[in-house]
Short mmCIF file of C-alpha atoms in Angstrom, two decimals:
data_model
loop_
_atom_site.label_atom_id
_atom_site.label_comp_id
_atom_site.label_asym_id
_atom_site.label_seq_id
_atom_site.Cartn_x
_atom_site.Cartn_y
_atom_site.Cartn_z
CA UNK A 23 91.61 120.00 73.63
CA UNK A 24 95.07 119.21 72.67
CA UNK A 25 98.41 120.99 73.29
CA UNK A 26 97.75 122.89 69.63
CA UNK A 27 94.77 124.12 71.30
CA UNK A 28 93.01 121.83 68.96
CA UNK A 29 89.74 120.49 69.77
CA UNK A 30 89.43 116.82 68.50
CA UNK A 31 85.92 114.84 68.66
CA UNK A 32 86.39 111.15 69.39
CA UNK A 33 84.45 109.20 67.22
CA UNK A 34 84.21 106.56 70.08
CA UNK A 35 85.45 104.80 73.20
CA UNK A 36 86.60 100.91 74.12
CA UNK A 37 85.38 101.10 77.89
CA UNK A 38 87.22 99.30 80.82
CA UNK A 39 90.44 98.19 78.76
CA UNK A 40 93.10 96.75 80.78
CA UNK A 41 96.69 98.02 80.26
CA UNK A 42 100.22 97.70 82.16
CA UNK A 43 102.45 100.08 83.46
CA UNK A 44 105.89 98.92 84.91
CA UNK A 45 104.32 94.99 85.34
CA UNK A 46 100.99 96.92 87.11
CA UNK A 47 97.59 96.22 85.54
CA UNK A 48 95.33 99.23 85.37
CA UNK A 49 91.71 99.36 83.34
CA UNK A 50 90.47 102.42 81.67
CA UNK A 51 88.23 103.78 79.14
CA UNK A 52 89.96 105.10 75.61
CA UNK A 53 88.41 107.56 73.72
CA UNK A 54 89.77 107.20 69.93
CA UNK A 55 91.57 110.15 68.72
CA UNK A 56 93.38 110.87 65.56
CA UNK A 57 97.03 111.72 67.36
CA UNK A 58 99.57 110.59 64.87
CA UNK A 59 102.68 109.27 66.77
CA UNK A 60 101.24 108.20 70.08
CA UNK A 61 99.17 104.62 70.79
CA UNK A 62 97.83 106.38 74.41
CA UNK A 63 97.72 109.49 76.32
CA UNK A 64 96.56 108.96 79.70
CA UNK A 65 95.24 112.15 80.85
CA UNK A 66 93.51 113.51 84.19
CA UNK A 67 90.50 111.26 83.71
CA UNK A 68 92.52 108.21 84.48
CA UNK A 69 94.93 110.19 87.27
CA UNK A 70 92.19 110.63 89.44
CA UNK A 71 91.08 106.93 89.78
CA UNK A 72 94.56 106.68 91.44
CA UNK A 73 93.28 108.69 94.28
CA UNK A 74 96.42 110.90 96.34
CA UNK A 75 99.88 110.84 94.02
CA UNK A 76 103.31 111.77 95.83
CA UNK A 77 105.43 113.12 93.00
CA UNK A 78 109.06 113.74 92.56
CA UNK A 79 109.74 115.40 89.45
CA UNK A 80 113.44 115.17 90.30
CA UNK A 81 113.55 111.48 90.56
CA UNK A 82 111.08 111.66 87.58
CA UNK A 83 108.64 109.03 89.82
CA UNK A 84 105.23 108.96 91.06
CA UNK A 85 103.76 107.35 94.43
CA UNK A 86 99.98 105.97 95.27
CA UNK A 87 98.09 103.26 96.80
CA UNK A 88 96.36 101.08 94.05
CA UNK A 89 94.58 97.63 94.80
CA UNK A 90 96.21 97.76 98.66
CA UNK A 91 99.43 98.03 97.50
CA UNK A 92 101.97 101.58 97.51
CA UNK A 93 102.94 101.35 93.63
CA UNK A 94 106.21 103.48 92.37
CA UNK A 95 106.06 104.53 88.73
CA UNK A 96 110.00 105.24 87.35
CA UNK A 97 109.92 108.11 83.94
CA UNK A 98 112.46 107.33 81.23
CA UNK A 99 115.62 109.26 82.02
CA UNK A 100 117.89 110.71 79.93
CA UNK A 101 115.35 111.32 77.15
CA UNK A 102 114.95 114.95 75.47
CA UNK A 103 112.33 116.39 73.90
CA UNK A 104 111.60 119.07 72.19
CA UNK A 105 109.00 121.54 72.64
CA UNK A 106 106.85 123.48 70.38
CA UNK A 107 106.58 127.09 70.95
CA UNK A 108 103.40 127.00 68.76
CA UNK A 109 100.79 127.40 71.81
CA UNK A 110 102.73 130.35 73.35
CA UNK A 111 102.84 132.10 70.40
CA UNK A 112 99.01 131.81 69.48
CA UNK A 113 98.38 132.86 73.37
CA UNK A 114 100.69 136.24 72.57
CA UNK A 115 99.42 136.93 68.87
CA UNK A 116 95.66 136.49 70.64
CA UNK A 117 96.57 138.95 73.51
#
């Protein structure tokens, strides 16, 4: 399910694909989805591979062991977004 609170069905998956984050190498499987806009969306499946995360939303960074090493991973600052109210309103009109 995506944030719409639509359910998409993946018409199929490239297993163990290797991919780099901030000059780290990680593999995953990708499930192909029809999301206009984005090339990934790493999701829960792939967070808990990473085993324990230290976050810090305020320095926008997140800490964890991977391969025997403690890796850092920096967010983009001063980026805005905008959000869609679309979900919250479906939740109210359903309630």
């Amino acid at each position: 399910m995506v944030t719409s609170g639509e359910k998409l069905v993946s018409p199929g998956k490239c297993s163990y694909v290797p991919f780099k984050l901030q000059k780290v190498t990680f593999m995953a499987d990708f499930f192909i989805l029809p999301l206009e806009g984005y090339n990934v969306v790493l999701g829960t499946q792939w967070l808990r591979v990473l085993g324990p995360i230290q976050w810090d939303f305020g320095k926008l960074q997140m800490a964890f062991k991977w391969e025997n090493r403690e890796v850092v991973l920096r967010g983009l600052t001063g980026m805005s977004s905008n959000i869609s109210d679309t979900p919250l309103t479906k939740l109210r009109n359903s309630s």
